[in-house]
Tab-separated table of C-alpha atoms in Angstrom:
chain	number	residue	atom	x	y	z
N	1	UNK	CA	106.336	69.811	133.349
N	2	UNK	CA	108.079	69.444	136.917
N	3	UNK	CA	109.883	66.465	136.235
N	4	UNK	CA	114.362	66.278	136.680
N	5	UNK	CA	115.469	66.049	132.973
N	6	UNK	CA	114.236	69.860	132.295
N	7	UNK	CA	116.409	70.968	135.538
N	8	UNK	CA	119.639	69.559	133.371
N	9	UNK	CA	118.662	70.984	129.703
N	10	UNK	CA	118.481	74.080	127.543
N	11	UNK	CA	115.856	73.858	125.178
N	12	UNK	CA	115.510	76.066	122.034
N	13	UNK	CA	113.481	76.321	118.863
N	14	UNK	CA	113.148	76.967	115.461
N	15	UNK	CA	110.596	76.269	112.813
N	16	UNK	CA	110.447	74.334	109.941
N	17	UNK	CA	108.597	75.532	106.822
N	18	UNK	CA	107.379	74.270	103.480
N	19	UNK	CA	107.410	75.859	100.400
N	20	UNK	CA	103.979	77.973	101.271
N	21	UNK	CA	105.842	79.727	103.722
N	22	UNK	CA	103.481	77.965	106.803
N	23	UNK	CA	105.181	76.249	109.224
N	24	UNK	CA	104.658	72.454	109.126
N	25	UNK	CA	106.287	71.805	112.722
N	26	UNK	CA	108.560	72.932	115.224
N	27	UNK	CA	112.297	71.448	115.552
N	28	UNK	CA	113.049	71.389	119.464
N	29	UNK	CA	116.511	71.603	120.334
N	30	UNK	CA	117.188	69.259	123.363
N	31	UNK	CA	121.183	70.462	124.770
N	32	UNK	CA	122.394	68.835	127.819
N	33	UNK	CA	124.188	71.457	130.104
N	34	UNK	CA	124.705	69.104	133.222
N	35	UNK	CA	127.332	66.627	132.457
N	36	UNK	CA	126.908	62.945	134.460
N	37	UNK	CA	123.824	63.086	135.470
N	38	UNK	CA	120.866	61.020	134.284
N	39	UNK	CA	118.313	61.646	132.281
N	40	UNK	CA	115.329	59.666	131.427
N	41	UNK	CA	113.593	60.070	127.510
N	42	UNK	CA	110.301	59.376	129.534
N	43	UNK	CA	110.225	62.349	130.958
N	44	UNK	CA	111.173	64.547	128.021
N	45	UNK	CA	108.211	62.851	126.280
N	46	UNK	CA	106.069	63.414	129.512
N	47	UNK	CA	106.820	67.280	129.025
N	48	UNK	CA	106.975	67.313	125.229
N	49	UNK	CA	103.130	65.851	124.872
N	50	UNK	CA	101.929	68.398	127.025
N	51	UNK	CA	102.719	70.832	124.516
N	52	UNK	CA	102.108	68.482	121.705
N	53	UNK	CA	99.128	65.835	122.166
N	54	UNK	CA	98.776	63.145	120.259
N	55	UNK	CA	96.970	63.861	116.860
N	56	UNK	CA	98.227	67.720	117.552
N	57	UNK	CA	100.929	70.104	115.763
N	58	UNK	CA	104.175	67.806	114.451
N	59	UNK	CA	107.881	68.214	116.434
N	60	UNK	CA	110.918	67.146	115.562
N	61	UNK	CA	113.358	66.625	118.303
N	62	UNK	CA	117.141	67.434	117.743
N	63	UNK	CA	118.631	65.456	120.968
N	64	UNK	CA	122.072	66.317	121.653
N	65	UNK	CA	123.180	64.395	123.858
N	66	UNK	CA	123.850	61.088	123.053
N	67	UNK	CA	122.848	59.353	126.416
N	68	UNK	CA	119.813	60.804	126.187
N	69	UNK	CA	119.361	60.375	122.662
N	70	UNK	CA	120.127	56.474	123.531
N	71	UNK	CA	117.574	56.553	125.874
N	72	UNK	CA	114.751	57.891	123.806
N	73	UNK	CA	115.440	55.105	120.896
N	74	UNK	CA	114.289	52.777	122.932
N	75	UNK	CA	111.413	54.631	124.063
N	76	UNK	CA	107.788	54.971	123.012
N	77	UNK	CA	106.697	58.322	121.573
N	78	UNK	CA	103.595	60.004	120.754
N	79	UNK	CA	102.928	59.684	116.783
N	80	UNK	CA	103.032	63.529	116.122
N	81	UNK	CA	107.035	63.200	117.174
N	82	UNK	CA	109.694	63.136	114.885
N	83	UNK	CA	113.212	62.075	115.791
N	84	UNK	CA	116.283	63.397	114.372
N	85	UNK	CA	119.122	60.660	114.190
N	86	UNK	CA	122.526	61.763	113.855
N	87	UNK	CA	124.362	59.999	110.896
N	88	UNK	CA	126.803	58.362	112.922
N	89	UNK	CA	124.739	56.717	115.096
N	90	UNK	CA	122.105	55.799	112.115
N	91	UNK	CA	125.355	54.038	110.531
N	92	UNK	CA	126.522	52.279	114.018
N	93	UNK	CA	125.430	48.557	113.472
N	94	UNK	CA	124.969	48.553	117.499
N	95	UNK	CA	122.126	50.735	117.003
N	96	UNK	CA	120.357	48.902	113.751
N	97	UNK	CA	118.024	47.194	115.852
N	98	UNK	CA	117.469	50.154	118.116
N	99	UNK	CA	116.335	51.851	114.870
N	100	UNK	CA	114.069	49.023	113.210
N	101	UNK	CA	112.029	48.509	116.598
N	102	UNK	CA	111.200	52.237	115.894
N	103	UNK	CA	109.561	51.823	112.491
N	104	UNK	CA	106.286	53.462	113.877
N	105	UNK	CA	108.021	56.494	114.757
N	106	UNK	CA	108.576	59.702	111.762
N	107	UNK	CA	112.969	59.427	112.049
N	108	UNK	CA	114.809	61.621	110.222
N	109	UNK	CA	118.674	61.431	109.076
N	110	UNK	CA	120.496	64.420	110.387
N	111	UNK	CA	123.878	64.900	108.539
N	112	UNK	CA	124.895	63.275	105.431
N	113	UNK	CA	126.495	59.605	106.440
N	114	UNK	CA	130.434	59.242	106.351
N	115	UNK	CA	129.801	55.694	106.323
N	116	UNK	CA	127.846	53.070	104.382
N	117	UNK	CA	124.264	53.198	105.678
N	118	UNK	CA	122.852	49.614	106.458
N	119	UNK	CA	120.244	49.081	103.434
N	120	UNK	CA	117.708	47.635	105.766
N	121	UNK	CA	117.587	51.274	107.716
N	122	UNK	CA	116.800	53.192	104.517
N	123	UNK	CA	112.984	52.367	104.711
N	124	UNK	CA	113.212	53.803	108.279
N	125	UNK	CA	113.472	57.172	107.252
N	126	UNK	CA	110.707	59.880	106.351
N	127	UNK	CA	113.286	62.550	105.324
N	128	UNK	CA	117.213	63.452	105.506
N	129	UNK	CA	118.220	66.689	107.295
N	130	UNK	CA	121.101	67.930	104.959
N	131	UNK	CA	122.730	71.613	105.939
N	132	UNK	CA	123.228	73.392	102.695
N	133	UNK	CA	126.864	73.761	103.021
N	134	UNK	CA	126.914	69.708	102.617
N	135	UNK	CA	124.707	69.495	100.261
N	136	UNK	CA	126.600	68.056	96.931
N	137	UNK	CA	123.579	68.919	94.979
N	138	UNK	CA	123.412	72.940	96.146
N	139	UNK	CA	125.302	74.005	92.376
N	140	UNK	CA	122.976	72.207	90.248
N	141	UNK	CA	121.119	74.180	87.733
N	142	UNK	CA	117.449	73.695	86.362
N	143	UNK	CA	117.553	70.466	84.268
N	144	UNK	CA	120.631	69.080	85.733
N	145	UNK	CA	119.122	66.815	88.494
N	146	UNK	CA	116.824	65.121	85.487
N	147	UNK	CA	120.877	63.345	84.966
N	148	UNK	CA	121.098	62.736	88.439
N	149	UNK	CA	120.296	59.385	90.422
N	150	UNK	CA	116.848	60.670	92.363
N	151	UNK	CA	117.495	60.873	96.571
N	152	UNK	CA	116.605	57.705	98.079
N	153	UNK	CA	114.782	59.672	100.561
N	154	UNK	CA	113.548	63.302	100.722
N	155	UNK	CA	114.932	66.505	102.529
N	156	UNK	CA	114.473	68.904	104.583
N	157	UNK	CA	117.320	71.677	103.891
N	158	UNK	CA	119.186	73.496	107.185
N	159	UNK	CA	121.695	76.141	107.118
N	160	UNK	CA	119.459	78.551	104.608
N	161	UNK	CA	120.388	82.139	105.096
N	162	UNK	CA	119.594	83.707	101.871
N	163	UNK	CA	116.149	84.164	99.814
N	164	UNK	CA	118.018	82.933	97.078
N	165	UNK	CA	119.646	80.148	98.846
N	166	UNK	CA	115.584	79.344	100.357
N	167	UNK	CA	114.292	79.305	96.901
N	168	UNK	CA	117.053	77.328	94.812
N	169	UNK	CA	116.374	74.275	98.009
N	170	UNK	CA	113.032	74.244	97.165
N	171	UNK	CA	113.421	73.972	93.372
N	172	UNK	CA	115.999	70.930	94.214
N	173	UNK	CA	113.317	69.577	95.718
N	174	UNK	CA	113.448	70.105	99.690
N	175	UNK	CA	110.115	69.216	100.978
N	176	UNK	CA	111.380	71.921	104.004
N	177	UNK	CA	113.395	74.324	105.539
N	178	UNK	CA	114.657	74.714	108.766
N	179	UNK	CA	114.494	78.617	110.163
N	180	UNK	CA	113.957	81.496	108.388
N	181	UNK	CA	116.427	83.987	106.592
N	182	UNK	CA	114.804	87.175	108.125
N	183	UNK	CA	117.486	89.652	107.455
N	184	UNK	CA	117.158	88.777	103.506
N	185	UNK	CA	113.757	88.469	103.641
N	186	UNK	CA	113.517	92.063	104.590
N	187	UNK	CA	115.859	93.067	101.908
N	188	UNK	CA	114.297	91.341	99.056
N	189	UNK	CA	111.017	92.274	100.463
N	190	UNK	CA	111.759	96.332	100.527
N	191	UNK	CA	108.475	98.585	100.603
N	192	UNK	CA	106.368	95.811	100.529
N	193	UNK	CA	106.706	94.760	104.278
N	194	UNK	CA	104.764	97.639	105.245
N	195	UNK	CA	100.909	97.138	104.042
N	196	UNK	CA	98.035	100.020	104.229
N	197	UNK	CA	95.845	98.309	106.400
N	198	UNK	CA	98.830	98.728	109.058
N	199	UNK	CA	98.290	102.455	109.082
N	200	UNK	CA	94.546	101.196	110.843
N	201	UNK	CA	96.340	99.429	113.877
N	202	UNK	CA	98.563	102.116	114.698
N	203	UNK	CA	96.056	104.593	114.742
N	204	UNK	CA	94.050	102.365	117.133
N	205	UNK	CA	97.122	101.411	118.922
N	206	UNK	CA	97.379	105.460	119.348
N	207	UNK	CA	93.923	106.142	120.304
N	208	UNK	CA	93.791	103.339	122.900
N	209	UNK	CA	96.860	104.989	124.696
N	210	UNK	CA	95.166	108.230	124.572
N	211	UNK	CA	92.317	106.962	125.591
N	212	UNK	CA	89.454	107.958	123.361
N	213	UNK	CA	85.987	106.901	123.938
N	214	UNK	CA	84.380	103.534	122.187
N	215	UNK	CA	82.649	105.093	119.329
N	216	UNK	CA	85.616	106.365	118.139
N	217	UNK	CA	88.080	103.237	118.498
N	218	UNK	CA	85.040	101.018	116.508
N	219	UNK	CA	85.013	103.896	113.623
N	220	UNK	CA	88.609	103.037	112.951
N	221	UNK	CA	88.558	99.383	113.396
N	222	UNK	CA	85.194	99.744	110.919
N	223	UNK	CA	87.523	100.350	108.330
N	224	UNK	CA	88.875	97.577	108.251
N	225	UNK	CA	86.761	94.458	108.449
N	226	UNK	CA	89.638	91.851	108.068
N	227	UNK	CA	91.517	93.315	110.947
N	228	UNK	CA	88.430	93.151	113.228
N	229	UNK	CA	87.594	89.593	112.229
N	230	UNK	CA	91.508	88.848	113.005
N	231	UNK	CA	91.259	90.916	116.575
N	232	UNK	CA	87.885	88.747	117.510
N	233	UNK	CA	89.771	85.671	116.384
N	234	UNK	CA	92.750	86.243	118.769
N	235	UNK	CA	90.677	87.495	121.992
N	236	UNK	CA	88.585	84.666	121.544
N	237	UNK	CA	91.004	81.589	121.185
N	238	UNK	CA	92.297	79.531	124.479
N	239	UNK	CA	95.552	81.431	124.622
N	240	UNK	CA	92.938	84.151	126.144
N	241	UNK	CA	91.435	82.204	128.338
N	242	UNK	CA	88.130	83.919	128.401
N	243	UNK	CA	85.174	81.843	129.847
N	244	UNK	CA	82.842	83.874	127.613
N	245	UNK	CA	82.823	84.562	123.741
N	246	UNK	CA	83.236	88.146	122.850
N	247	UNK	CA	81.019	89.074	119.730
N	248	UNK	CA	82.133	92.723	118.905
N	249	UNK	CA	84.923	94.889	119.215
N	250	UNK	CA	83.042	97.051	121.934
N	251	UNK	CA	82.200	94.460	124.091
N	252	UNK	CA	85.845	93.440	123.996
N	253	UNK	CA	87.001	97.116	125.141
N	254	UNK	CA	83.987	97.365	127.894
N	255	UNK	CA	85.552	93.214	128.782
N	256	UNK	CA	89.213	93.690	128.968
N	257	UNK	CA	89.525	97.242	129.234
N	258	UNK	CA	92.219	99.571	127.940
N	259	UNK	CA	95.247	98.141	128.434
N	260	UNK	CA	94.521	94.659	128.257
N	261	UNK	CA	92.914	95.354	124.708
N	262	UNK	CA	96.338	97.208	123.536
N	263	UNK	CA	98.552	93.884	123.951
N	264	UNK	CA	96.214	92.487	121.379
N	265	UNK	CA	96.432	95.428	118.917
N	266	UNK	CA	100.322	95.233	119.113
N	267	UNK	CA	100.022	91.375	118.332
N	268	UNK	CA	97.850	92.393	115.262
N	269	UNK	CA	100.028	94.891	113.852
N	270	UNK	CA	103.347	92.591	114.226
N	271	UNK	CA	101.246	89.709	111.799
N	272	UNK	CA	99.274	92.048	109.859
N	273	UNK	CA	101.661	91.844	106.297
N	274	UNK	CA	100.341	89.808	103.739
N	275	UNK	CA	104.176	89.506	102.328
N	276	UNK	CA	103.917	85.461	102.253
N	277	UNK	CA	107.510	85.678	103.059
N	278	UNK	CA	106.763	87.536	105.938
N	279	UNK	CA	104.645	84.829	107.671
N	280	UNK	CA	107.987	83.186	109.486
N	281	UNK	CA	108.559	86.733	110.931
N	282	UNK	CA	105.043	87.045	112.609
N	283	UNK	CA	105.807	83.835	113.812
N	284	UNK	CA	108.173	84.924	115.263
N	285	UNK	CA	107.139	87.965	116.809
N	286	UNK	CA	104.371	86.197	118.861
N	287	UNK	CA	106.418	83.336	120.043
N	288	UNK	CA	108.651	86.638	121.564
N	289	UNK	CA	106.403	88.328	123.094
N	290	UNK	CA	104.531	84.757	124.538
N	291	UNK	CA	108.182	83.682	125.790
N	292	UNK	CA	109.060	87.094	127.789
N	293	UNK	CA	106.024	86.887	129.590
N	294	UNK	CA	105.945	83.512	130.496
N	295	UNK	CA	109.545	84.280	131.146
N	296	UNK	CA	108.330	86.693	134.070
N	297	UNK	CA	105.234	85.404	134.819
N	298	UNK	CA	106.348	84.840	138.637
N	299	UNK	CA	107.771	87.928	139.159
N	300	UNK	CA	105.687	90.431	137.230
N	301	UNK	CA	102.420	92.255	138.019
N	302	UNK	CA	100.063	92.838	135.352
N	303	UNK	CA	101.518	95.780	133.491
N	304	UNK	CA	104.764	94.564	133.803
N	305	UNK	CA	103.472	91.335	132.007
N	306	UNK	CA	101.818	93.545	129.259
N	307	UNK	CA	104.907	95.562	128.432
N	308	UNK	CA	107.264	92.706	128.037
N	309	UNK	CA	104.601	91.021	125.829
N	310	UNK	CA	104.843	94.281	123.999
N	311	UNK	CA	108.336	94.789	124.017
N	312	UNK	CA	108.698	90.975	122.241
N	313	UNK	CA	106.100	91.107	119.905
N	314	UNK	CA	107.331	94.338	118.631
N	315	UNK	CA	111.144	93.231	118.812
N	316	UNK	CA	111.091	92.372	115.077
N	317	UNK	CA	108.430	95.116	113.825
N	318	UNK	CA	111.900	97.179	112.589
N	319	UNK	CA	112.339	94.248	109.691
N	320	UNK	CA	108.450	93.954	109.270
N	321	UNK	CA	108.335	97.678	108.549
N	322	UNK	CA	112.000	97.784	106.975
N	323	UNK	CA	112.549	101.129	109.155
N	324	UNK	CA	114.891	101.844	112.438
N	325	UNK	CA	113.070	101.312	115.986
N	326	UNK	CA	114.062	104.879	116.880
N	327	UNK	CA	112.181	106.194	113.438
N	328	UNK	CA	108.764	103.721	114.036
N	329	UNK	CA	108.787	104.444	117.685
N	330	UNK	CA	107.960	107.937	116.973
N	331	UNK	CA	104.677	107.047	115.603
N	332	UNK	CA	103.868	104.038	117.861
N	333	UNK	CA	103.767	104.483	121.785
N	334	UNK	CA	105.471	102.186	123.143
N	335	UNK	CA	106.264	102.436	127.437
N	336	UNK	CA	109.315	103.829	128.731
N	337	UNK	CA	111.127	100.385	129.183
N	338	UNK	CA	110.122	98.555	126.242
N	339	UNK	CA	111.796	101.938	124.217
N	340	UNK	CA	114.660	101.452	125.812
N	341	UNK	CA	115.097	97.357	125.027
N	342	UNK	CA	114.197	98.062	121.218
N	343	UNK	CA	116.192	101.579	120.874
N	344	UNK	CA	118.969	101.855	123.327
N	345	UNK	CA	119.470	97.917	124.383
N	346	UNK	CA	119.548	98.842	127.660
N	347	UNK	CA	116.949	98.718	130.424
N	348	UNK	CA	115.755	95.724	132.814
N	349	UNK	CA	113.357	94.207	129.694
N	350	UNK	CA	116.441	93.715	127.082
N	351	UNK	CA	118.319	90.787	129.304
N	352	UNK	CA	115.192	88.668	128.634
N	353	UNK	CA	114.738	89.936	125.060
N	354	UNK	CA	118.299	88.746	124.523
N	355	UNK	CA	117.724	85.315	126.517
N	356	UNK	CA	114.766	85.154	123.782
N	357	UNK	CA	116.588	85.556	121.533
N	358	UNK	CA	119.009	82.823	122.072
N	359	UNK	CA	116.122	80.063	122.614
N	360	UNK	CA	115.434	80.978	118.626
N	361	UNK	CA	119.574	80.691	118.003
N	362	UNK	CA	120.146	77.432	119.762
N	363	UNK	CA	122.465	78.474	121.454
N	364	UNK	CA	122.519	76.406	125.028
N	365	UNK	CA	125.749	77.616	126.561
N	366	UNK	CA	124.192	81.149	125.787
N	367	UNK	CA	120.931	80.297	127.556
N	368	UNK	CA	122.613	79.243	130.513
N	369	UNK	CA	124.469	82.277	131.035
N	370	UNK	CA	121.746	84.767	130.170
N	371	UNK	CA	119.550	82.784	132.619
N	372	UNK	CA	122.012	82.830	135.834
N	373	UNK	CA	122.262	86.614	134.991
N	374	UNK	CA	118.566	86.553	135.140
N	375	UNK	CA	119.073	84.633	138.291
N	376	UNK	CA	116.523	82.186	136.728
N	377	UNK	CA	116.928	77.885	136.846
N	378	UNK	CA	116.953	75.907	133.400
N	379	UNK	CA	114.199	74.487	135.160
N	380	UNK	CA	112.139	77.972	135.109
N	381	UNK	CA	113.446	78.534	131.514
N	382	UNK	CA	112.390	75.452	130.328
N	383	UNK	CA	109.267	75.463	131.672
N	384	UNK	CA	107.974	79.058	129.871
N	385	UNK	CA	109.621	78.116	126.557
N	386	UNK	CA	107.287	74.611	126.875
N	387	UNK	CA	104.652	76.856	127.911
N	388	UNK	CA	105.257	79.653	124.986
N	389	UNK	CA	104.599	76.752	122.706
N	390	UNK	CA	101.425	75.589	124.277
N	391	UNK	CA	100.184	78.712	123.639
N	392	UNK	CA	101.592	79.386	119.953
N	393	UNK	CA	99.469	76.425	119.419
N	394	UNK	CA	96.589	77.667	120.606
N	395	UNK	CA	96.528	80.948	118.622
N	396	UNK	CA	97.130	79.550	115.150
């Protein structure tokens, strides 16, 4: 992942789910920070397919800057990549070649074309990209699009930010959206964020920081058999990297040990809802925690490492739960620094929650700043949110 074009970029992402609430891919946000110097598609690619192999989990990339975006058209990339063309350029007859030496590659029109589109392009792309907001077809009510000419191609809906919005794209017919309305889906999803089997993992979460014996952690997890088949499934994928299978929930404590074993239990209870509009938000909540320690994986010991893991994956448990951090906090132990992140905003874990926080908002002139105040290279910031993906991957 060492390569020049990731000293010179801010990447971000966001993910882009169908109608069953899973996410189909991830969009990667490519922003060019460093202006006149070169960059080379190869390399992006090089980086990219570490994370995504051919065959593997889909990406679309959202290149935006046009050199580089130049560059990459007349590249080769793996089939599992998606590239997002800008209208403009998709309309440009300088680039209509360009385009139809790429039909092997998944392209999708981003932005709805000022422009006449050249007719020969039109079999060139899988899907549109149209932001709600231009979308000329975002009034229509059931029946009316039966009147309508039928898209020439099918969509994939940006700019959601509403339930309501989410659900009326779908019924038009969007194949996808891109990100995830998590304020509203709290609201609309009330009292039924927070599910009984929850109750399980905090008490274990508890116990585990107290300490109790074995016997006593397995009598709670033995209540709930789902949750221990989850909790065997995490410890035991490559994310872990354990060179030996663990069969039971003892011989993971006697294994890992206390506080290695808690960092799983805190991953459990932040995608434990069975809310199906919840599953964006677990997302979510692992990709933060996986980013903030990857974030400070040179400069952290061990514990360090576990709390900011913590501290992520539990960053968005106060929409999960539909209650204030200070109010769940009192029932879940949490260390002294990851309270004061999620409670107060203060504390030396919330600058990387908040530079976490702008990877997911796309927001590259953001990510710059919050990394120099980090004192961390786009280089090192690059390189844990490529990372942070590799091991997403690996635990789904």
């Amino acid at each position: 992942m060492d390569n020049n074009v990731l000293r010179n970029i801010a990447l971000s992402y966001s993910p882009m789910i169908d109608r069953q609430r899973s996410v189909v891919a991830t969009r990667l946000t490519v922003s060019a920070l460093r202006t006149g110097v070169p960059m080379q598609a190869d390399q992006l690619l090089a980086a990219i397919a570490e994370v995504w192999p051919e065959g593997g989990a889909r990406v679309s990339l959202n290149i935006m800057s046009e050199t580089l975006l130049n560059d990459l058209l007349r590249a080769t990339p793996l089939s599992n990549v998606m590239i997002e063309i800008p209208s403009f350029i998709a309309c440009d007859p300088a680039n209509t070649q360009a385009l139809l030496s790429l039909r092997g590659t998944t392209l999708l029109l981003h932005g709805r074309p000022t422009s006449t589109l050249p007719r020969e392009l039109l079999p060139c792309f899988k899907y549109s990209i149209i932001d709600l907001a231009d979308d000329r077809r975002r009034n229509e009510v059931p029946g009316q699009a039966a009147t309508r000419p039928a898209r020439s191609v099918g969509f994939i809906q940006s700019g959601v930010r509403t339930v309501s919005e989410m659900e009326a794209s779908f019924a038009r017919g969007a194949v996808a959206i891109l990100g995830w309305p998590i304020e509203d889906v709290v609201t609309q999803s009330g009292s039924r964020a927070g599910q009984p089997d929850l109750a399980v993992l905090v008490e274990l979460i508890r116990r585990v920081d107290d300490g109790d014996d074995v016997d006593k952690l397995d009598a709670v997890l033995k209540r709930d058999p789902a949750l221990a088949f989850q909790l065997m499934r995490y410890i035991n994928s490559p994310a872990f990297g354990l060179s030996v299978e663990i069969s039971s929930f003892r011989h993971a404590i006697m294994l890992l040990g206390y506080k290695r074993l808690k960092r799983w239990l805190a991953l459990l209870l932040a995608t434990a809802s069975k809310d199906v509009n919840m599953r964006p938000v677990m997302y979510a909540s692992v990709r933060r925690g996986l980013l903030m320690e990857q974030l400070i994986a040179n400069t952290g010991d061990e514990e360090i490492r576990g709390e900011v893991f913590i501290c992520g994956v539990f960053s968005l448990l106060d929409r999960l739960f539909n209650k204030p951090f200070h109010e769940l906090l009192q029932t879940i132990p949490v260390p002294e620094r990851v309270y004061q992140a999620l409670v107060e905003g203060t504390g030396p874990y919330h600058p990387y929650l908040e530079l976490t926080k702008a990877v997911e908002t796309e927001t590259a002139p953001v990510i710059n700043e919050l990394a120099e105040g980090l004192l961390m290279s786009l280089l090192e910031v690059n390189r844990a949110v490529l990372g942070t993906l590799t091991m997403a991957a690996q635990l789904e």
